[in-house]
Amino acid sequence: MIEIRPALPDDLDWLCKLEEESFSLPWTREQLEGQMSGENKLLLVAQLDGRPAGYMGLYWVLDEGYVTNVCTSAEYRRRGVASALINSVTERARELDLSFITLEVRASNAAAHSVYAKMGFNDVGVRPGYYEKPAEDAVIMTLYLKEVER
Ligand SMILES: CC(C)(COP(=O)(O)OP(=O)(O)OC[C@H]1O[C@@H](n2cnc3c(N)ncnc32)[C@H](O)[C@@H]1OP(=O)(O)O)[C@@H](O)C(=O)NCCC(=O)NCCS
């Protein structure tokens, strides 16, 4: 069973470890801690059968939501953890009356692209050379939360 809850200071050790295992430029402890508090941000943790399995961050400015990171521990992948986090963040974004949630994903990251597309995000553009280590383009993906008047 997957449960979603806010990240707590006690999560910092495993969050740092997972960042280091998963990304070539991991977030620092200070960055993760900073994402946990503040009026315009949240960091959610997914627990699978009682164990921390993944996390997702969001910050917002006016009615725009920006995903900071999404990650599932390697041993818990393909069990719906990222999907549950995205659903929970989307629910919160609707409560906050945001117009959209957007993110960047490495052009080669087929797994992440696939989960975001499955959750309703669309490709809306490319940021050339956005990433380092290795240098790579970012695909911008956006989930629109409101009907656009035409
Ligand atoms: C991308 C990532 C977050 C997905 O997490 P997850 O918990 O495994 O995702 P889910 O189980 O919710 O997957 C939902 C769907 O996404 C797609 N998907 C997920 N991983 C996939 C993969 N490796 N290959 C192809 N499709 C994939 C599938 O359609 C999957 O549904 P299915 O398992 O029923 O086929 C995870 O692989 C990860 O943490 N990767 C390393 C960090 C990273 O790249 N983060 C994103 C940065 S932008």
PDB file of C-alpha atoms in Angstrom, residues 2 9 19-21 38 43 47 52 54 61-62 84 92 95 102 105 121 124 132 142:
ATOM      1  CA  ILE A   2       1.264   3.480  -0.917  1.00  0.00           C
ATOM      2  CA  PRO A   9      13.540  16.398   9.031  1.00  0.00           C
ATOM      3  CA  GLU A  19      19.549  11.874  -4.455  1.00  0.00           C
ATOM      4  CA  GLU A  20      23.195  10.740  -4.583  1.00  0.00           C
ATOM      5  CA  GLU A  21      22.278   7.311  -5.975  1.00  0.00           C
ATOM      6  CA  GLY A  38       8.089  27.721   3.271  1.00  0.00           C
ATOM      7  CA  LEU A  43       8.119  18.022  -0.453  1.00  0.00           C
ATOM      8  CA  GLN A  47       5.768   5.159   1.732  1.00  0.00           C
ATOM      9  CA  PRO A  52      10.033   5.426   2.432  1.00  0.00           C
ATOM     10  CA  GLY A  54      10.117   8.002  -3.180  1.00  0.00           C
ATOM     11  CA  VAL A  61       4.601  31.326  -7.953  1.00  0.00           C
ATOM     12  CA  LEU A  62       1.188  32.983  -8.419  1.00  0.00           C
ATOM     13  CA  ALA A  84       0.923   8.235  -6.603  1.00  0.00           C
ATOM     14  CA  ARG A  92      -2.688  19.880  -3.995  1.00  0.00           C
ATOM     15  CA  GLU A  95      -6.556  23.034  -4.183  1.00  0.00           C
ATOM     16  CA  THR A 102       5.524  22.108 -15.329  1.00  0.00           C
ATOM     17  CA  VAL A 105      13.234  16.093 -17.995  1.00  0.00           C
ATOM     18  CA  PHE A 121       1.866  15.980 -18.988  1.00  0.00           C
ATOM     19  CA  VAL A 124       5.639  21.818 -24.725  1.00  0.00           C
ATOM     20  CA  GLU A 132      25.259  19.258 -17.187  1.00  0.00           C
ATOM     21  CA  THR A 142       3.390  20.635 -18.631  1.00  0.00           C
TER      22      THR A 142
END
